[in-house]
Coordinates of C-alpha atoms and ligand atoms in Angstrom, one line a residue:
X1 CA 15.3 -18.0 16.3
X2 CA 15.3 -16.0 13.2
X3 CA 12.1 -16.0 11.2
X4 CA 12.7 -17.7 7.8
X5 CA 10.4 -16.6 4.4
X6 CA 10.9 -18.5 1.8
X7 CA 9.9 -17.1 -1.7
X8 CA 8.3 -19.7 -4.1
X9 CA 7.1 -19.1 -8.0
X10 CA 7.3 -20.5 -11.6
X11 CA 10.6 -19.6 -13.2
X12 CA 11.0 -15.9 -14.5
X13 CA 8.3 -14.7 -12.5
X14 CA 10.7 -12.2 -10.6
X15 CA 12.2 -14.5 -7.7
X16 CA 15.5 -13.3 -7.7
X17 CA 14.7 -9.7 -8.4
X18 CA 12.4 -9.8 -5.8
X19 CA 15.5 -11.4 -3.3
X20 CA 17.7 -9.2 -4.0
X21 CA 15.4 -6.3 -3.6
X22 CA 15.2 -7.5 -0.3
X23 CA 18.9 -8.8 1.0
X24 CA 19.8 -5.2 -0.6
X25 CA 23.7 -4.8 -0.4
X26 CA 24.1 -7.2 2.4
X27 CA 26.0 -10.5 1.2
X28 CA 23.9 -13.5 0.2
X29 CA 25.0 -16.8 0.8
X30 CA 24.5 -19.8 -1.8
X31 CA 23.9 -22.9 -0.6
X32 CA 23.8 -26.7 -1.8
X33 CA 21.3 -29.0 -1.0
X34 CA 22.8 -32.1 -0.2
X35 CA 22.4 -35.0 -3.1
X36 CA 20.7 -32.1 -5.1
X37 CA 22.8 -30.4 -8.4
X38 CA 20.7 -27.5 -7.3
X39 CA 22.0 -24.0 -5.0
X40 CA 19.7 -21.9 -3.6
X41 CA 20.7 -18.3 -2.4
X42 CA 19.6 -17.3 1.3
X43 CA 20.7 -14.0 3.0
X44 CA 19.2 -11.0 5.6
X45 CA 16.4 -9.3 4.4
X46 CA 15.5 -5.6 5.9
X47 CA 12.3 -4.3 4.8
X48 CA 11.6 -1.4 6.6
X49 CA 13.7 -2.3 9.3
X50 CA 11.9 -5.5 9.7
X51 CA 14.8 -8.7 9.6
X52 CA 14.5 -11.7 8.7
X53 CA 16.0 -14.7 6.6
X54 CA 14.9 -15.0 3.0
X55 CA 15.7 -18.1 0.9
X56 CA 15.3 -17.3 -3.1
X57 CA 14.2 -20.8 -4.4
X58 CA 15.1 -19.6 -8.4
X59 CA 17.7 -22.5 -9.1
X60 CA 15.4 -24.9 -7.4
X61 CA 12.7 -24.7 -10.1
X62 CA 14.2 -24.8 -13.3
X63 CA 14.5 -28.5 -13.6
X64 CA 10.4 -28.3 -13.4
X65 CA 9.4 -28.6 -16.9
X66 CA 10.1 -32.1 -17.5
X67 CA 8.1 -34.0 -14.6
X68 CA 6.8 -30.6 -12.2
X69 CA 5.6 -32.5 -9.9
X70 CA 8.3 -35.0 -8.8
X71 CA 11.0 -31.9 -8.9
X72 CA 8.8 -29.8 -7.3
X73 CA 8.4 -31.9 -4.3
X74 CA 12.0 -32.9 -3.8
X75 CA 13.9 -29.7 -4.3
X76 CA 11.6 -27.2 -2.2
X77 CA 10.0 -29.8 -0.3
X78 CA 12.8 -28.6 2.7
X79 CA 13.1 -25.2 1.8
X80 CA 9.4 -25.3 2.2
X81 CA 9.5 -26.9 5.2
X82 CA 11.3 -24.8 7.2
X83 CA 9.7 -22.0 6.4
X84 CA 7.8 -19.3 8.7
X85 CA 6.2 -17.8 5.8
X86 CA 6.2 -18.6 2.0
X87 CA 5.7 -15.8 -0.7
X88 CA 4.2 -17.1 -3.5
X89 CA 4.8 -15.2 -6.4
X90 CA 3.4 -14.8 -9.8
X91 CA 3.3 -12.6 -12.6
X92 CA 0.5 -10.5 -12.4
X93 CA 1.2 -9.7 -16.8
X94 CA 0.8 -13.3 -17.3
X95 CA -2.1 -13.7 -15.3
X96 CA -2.6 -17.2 -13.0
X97 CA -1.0 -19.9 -15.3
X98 CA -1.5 -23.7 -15.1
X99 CA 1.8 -24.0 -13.6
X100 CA 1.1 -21.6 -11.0
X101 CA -2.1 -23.4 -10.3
X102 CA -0.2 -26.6 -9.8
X103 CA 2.1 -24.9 -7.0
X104 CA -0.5 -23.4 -5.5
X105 CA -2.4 -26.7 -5.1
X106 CA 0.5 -28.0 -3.6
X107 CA 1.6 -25.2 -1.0
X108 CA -2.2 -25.6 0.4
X109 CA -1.5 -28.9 1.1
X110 CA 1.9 -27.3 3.2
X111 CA 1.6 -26.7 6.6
X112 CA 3.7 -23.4 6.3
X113 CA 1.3 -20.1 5.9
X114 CA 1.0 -18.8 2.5
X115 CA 1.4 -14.9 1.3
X116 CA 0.7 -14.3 -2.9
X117 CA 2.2 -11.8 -4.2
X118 CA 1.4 -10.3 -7.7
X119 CA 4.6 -9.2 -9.3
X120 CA 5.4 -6.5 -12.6
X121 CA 2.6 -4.4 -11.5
X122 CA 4.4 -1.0 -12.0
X123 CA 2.7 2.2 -13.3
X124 CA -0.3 1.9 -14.7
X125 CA -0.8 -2.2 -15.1
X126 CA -3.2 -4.2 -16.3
X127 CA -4.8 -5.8 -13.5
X128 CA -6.0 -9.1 -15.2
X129 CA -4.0 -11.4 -12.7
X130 CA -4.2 -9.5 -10.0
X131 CA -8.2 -10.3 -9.9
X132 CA -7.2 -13.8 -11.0
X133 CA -5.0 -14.5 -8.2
X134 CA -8.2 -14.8 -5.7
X135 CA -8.7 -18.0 -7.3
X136 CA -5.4 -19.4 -5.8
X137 CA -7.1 -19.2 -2.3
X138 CA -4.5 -17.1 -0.4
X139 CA -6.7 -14.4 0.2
X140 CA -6.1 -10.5 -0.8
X141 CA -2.9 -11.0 -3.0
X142 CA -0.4 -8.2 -2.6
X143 CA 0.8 -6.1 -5.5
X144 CA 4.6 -5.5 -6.0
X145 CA 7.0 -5.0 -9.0
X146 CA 10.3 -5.8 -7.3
X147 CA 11.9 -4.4 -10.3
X148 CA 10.6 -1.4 -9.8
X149 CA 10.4 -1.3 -5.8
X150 CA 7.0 -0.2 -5.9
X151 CA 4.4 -2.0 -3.4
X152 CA 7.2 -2.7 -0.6
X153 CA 4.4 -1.2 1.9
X154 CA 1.7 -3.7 1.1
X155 CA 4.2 -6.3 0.9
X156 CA 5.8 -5.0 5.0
X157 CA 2.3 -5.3 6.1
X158 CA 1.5 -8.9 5.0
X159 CA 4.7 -10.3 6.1
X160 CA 4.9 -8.3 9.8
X161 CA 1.9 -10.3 11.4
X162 CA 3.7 -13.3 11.0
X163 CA 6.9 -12.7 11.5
X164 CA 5.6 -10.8 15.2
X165 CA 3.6 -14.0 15.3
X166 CA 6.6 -16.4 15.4
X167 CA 9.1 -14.6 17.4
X168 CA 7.7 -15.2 20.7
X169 CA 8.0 -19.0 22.3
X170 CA 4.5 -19.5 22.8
X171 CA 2.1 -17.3 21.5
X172 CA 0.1 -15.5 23.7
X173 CA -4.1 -14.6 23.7
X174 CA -2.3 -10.7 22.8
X175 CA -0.3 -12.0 20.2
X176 CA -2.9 -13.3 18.8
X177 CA -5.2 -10.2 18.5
X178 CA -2.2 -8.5 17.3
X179 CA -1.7 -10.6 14.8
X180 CA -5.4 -9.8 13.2
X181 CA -4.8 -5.5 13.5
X182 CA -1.0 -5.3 12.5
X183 CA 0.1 -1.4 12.8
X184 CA -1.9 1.0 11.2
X185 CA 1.4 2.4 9.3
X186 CA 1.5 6.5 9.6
X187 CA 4.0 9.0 8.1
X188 CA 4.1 12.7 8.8
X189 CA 5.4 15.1 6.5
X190 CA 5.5 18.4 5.5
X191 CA 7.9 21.3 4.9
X192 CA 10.4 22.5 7.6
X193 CA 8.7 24.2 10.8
X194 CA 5.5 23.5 9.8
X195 CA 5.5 21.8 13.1
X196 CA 6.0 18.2 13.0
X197 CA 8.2 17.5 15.3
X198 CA 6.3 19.3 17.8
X199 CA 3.0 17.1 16.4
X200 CA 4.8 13.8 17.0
X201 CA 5.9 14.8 20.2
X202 CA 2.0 15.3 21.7
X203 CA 0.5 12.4 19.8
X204 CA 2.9 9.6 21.3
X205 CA 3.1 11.7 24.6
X206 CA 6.9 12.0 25.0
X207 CA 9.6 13.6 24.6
X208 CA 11.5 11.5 22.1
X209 CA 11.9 14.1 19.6
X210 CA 13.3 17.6 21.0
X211 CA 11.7 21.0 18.9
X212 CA 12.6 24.4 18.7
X213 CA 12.9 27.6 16.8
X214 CA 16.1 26.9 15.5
X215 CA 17.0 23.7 13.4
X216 CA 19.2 20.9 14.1
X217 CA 17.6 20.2 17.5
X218 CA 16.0 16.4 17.0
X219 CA 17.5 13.9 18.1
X220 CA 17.7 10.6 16.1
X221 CA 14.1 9.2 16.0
X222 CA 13.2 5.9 14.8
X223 CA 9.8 3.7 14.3
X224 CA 7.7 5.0 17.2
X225 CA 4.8 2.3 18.4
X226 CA 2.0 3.2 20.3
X227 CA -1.9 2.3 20.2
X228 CA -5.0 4.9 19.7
X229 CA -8.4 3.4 20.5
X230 CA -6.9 -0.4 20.0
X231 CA -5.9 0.3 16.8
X232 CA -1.7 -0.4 16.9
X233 CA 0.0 2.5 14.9
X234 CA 3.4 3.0 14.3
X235 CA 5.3 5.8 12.4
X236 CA 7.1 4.7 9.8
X237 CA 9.6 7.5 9.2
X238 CA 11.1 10.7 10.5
X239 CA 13.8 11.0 8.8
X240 CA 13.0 14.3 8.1
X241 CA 13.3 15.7 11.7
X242 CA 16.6 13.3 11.8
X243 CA 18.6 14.7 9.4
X244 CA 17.9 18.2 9.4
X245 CA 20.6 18.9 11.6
X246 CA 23.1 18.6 8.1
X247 CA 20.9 20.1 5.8
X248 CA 20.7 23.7 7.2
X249 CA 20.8 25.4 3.2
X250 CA 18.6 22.6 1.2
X251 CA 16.1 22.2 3.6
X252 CA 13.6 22.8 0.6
X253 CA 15.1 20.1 -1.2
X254 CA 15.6 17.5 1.5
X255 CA 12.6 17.2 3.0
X256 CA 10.7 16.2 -0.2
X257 CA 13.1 13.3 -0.9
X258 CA 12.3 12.4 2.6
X259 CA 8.8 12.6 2.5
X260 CA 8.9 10.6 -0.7
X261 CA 10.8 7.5 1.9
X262 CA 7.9 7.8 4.6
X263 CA 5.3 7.9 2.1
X264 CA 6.1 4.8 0.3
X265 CA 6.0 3.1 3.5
X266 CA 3.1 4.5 5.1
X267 CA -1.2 3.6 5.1
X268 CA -1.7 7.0 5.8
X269 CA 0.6 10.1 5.5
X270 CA -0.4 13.4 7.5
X271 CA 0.3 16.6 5.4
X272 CA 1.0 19.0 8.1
X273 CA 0.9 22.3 6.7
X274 CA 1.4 26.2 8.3
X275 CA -2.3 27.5 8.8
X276 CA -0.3 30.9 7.9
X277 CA 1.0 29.3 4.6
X278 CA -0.9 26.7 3.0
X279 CA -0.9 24.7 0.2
X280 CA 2.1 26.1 -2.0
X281 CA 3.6 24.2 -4.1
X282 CA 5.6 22.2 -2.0
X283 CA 2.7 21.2 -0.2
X284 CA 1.1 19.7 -3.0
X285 CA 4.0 18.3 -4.1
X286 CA 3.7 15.9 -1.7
X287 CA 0.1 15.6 -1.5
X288 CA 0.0 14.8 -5.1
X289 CA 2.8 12.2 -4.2
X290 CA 0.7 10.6 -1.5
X291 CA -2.2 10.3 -4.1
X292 CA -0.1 8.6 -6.9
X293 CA 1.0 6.0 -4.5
X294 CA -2.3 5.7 -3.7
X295 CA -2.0 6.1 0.0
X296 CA -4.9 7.5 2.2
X297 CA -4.2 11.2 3.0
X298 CA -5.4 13.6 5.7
X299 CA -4.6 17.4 6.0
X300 CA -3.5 18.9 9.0
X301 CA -3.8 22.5 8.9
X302 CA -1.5 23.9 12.2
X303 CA -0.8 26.6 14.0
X304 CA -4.4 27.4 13.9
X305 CA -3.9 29.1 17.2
X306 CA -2.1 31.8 15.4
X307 CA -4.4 32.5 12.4
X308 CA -6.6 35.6 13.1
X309 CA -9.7 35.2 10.4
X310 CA -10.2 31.9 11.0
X311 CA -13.4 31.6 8.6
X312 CA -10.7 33.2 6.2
X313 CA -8.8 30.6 6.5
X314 CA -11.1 28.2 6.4
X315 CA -12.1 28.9 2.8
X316 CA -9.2 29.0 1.4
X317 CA -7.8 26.0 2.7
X318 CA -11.4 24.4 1.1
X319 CA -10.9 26.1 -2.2
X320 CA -7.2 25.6 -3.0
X321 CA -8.0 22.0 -2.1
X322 CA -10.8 21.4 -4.7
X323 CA -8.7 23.4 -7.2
X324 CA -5.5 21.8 -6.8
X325 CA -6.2 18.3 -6.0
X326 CA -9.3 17.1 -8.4
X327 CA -7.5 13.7 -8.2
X328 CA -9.3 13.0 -5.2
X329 CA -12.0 14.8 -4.2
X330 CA -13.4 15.1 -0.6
X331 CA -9.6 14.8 0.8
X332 CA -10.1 15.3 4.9
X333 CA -8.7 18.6 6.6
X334 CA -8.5 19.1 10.4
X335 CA -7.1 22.2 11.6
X336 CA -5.0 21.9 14.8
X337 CA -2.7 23.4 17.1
X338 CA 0.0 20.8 17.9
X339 CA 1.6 23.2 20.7
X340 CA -1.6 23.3 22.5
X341 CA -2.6 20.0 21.6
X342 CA -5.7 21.5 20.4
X343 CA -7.7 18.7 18.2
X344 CA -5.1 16.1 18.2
X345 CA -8.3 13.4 18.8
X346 CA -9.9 14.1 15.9
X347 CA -7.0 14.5 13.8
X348 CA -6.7 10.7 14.8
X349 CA -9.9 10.0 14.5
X350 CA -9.6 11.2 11.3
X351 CA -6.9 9.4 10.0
X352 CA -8.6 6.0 11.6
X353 CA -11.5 6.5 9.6
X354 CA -9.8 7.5 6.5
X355 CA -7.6 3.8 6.9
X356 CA -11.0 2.3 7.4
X357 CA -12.1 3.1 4.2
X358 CA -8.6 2.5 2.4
X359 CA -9.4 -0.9 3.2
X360 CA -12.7 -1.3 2.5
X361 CA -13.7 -4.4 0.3
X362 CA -17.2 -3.6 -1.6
X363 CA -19.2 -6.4 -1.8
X364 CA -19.4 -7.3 -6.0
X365 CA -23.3 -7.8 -6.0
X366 CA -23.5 -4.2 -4.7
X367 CA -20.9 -2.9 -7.0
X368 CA -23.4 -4.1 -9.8
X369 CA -26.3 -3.5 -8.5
X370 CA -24.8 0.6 -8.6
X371 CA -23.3 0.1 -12.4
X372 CA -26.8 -1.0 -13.2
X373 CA -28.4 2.4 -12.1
X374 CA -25.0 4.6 -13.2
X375 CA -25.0 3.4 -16.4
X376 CA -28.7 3.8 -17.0
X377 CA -29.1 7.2 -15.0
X378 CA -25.7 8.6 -16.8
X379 CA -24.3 6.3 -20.0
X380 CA -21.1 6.8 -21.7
X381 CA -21.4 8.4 -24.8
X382 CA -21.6 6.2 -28.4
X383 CA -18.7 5.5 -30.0
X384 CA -19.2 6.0 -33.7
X385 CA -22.8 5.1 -33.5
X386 CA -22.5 2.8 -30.8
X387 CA -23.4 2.3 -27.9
X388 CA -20.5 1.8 -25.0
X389 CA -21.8 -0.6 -22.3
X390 CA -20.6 -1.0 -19.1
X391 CA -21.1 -4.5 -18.2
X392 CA -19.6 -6.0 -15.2
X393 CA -17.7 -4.1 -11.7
X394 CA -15.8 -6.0 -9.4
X395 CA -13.1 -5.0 -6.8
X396 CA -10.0 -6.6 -7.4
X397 CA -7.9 -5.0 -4.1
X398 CA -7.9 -2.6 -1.5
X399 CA -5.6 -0.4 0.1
X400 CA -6.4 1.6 -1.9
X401 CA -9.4 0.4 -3.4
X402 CA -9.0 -0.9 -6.8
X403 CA -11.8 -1.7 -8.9
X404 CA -12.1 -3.3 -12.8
X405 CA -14.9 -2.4 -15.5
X406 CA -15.6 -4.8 -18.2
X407 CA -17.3 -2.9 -21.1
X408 CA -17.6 -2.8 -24.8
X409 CA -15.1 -0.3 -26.4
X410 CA -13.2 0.9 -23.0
X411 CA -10.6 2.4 -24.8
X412 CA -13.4 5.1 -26.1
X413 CA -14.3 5.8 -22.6
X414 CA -13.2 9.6 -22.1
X415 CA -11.3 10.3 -18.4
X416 CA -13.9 12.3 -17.5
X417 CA -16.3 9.8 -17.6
X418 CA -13.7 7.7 -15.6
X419 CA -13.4 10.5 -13.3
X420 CA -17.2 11.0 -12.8
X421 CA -17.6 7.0 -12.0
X422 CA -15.0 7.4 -9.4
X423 CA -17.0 10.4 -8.0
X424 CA -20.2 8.3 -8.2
X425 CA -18.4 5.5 -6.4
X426 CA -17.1 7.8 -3.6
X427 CA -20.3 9.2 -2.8
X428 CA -22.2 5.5 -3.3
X429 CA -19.3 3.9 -0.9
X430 CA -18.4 6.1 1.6
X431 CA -14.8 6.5 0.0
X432 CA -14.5 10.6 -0.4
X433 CA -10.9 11.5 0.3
X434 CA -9.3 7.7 -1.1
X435 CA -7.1 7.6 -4.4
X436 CA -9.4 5.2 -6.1
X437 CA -8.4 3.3 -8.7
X438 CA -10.4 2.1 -11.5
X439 CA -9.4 0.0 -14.6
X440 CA -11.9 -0.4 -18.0
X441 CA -11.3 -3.8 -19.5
X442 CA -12.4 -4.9 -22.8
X443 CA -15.0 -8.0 -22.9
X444 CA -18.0 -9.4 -20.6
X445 CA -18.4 -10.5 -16.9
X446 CA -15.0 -12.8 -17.1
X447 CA -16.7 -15.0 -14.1
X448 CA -19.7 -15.5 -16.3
X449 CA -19.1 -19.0 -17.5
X450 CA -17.6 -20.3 -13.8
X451 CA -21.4 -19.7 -12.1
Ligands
GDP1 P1 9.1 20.6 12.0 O1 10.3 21.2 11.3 O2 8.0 20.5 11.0 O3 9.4 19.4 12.8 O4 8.7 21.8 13.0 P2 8.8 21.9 14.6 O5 7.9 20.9 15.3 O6 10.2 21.9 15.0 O7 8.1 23.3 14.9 C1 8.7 24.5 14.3 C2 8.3 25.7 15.2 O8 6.8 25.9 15.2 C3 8.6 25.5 16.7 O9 9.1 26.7 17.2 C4 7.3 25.1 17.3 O10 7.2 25.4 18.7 C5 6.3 25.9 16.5 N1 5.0 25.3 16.4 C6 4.7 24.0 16.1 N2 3.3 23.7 16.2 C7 2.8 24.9 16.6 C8 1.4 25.3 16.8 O11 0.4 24.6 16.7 N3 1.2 26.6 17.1 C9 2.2 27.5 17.2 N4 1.9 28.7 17.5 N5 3.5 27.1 17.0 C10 3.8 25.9 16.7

């Protein structure tokens, strides 16, 4: 049976973008409803190599205005039905309107499990709907702009556990707990013959992936599964060991597009760098990269077995990373040896705890209860004479964690200031290393008047 998500919104909040983001260049196939004027458009979707039917309800809705309800019911009511998942989308510019309110009332009443998914947040968004999409009761909704293929990761992670969930017959006590940890997703990157292939080949304990002095020795290597104390992990891409068979004079070149691939679709991405040659600019390229897309990042430093001084080394490696990534300070290092397998366990470790914290969810009293003293201990300075107050924190996501500000006059609020609340954060919240990010808003507590 092929797993069926259906995706569900108000009109012109993205549906069909969103589809055809999805379906790609395969054909989609437009269907009638019997005894209905409306089509609806179904067709394969592959995201990230996971398959599965996707039925675009746009079309379906547009009769809604006039009696929502009624429509509502009888056009999706079979769409609905036979779904395995529904994406609920909204627009997360508009914020949660009363129409979206009204669908989500009546998908909870549905017996078909519910994903929301906040659409238009490219760049630097506002995050008003984002925070007002907890209201919907779907849990953690998932940010996306479809048009601008950004948040395809997020989205691959909430839809896997249920499409795993529904492929076997019955499901088993395993699928079960697999269901609640789905893959921790990892990438690996770094410049040619830093030694990744080699890296990949001692963490997953095969030989899948052939390395050698000389390129163009890797084989084809696809999504690799495997499991480190429980937690599932699966590497997401290695297109850069795949194709560097073809690529023997832009090397340079290629492997950054790649890495760009696996880091969109990775939770954490491994820099692994040359102990002998750290941190140039390619390097932090893509560890700049990792940061924007605000995925977790953890340095590998290897070959470690060949560096002489290693207190030398040691240094610099600390240095050039406080100078050249003040984005996120605290990032984690481990220095390895991947042909000796030297220090492989913590570099896992490493990157579990680092995921850990990527997902953490702060608990809004205690986010508060720190403004409270911040503010007090360290306040923004006046704007013309008056004073800026910071008024109300919550978190409004995670992975990464994303948190909102309200305060009087935001928009005077230097970055510095930003950049020392972040600091304040990571130290208060155990989150040195994450790309944070944190939004001022303009007004008071918004939940004030619903206590
Ligand atoms: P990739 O291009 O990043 O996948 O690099 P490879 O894994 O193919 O490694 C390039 C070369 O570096 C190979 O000759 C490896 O044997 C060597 N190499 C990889 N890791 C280490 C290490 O930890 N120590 C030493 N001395 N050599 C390594």
């Amino acid at each position: 049976m092929v797993e069926t998500v259906v995706i569900v919104g108000r009109p012109n909040v993205g549906k069909s973008t969103l589809f055809n983001r999805l379906v790609g260049r395969r054909q989609a196939i437009v269907n009638k409803t019997p005894g209905l004027t409306r089509d609806w458009r179904e067709g394969m979707a592959d995201l990230a190599g996971l398959e599965f039917r996707v039925i675009d309800t746009a079309g379906l809705e547009e009769a809604f205005d006039d009696s929502l309800q009624a429509r509502m019911r009888e056009h999706t009511d079979r769409v609905v039905a036979e779904a395995d998942l529904v994406i609920f989308l909204f627009d997360a510019r508009t914020g949660v309107t009363p129409m979206d309110s009204h669908f989500a009332d009546w998908l909870r009443r549905q017996s078909s499990p519910v994903v929301v998914v906040a659409n238009k947040c490219e760049g630097a968004f506002d995050i008003a709907g984002i925070s007002e999409a907890y209201a919907l009761g779907f849990g953690d909704p998932v940010a996306i702009s479809a048009e601008h293929n950004e948040g395809f990761a997020d989205l691959f992670a909430a839809i896997l556990p249920w499409t795993e969930a529904s492929t076997g017959q019955d499901a088993t006590e395993d699928q079960a707990v697999e269901r609640e940890a789905p893959p921790l997703q990892l990438a690996i990157v770094g410049r040619p013959n830093v030694g990744k292939s080699t890296l990949i080949n001692k963490l997953i304990g095969e030989e899948r992936m052939l390395t050698g002095p000389e390129a163009g020795v890797t084989r084809d290597a696809v999504a690799v599964d495997w499991s480190y104390k429980l937690q599932p992990l699966r590497l997401v891409d290695t297109a850069g060991q795949r194709r560097r068979a073809r690529v023997s004079d832009s090397l340079e070149k290629l492997s950054v597009g790649d890495a760009e691939r696996a880091i969109r679709f990775a939770h954490v991405v491994v820099l692994v760098l040359d102990a002998e040659a750290m941190l140039e600019r390619q390097d932090l390229s893509i560890a700049r990269q990792t940061v924007e897309e605000g995925r977790a990042l953890v340095i590998a430093a290897n070959k470690w077995d060949l560096v002489a001084d290693k207190k030398a080394a040691l240094e610099r490696l600390r240095d050039r990373l406080q100078t050249s990534l003040p984005q996120v300070r605290g990032v984690p290092f481990v220095t390895i040896s991947a042909l000796n397998g030297q220090n492989l366990e913590r570099l896992l470790d490493t990157v579990l705890d680092i995921y850990g914290a990527w997902n953490r969810r702060v608990p809004t009293a205690r986010l508060n209860n720190w403004l409270g003293l911040v503010s007090e201990d360290h306040p923004p300075r006046m704007d013309r004479g008056r004073a800026v107050r910071l008024r109300y924190i919550t978190q409004v996501k995670a992975r990464p964690p994303t948190f909102a500000i309200w305060a009087t006059r935001p928009k005077s609020v230097p970055d510095s200031y930003i950049r020392y609340l972040e600091n304040r954060l990571r130290d208060e919240f155990d989150l040195d290393g994450i790309p944070l990010r944190l939004h001022l808003r303009k007004g008071r507590n918004p939940y004030a008047t619903d206590r």
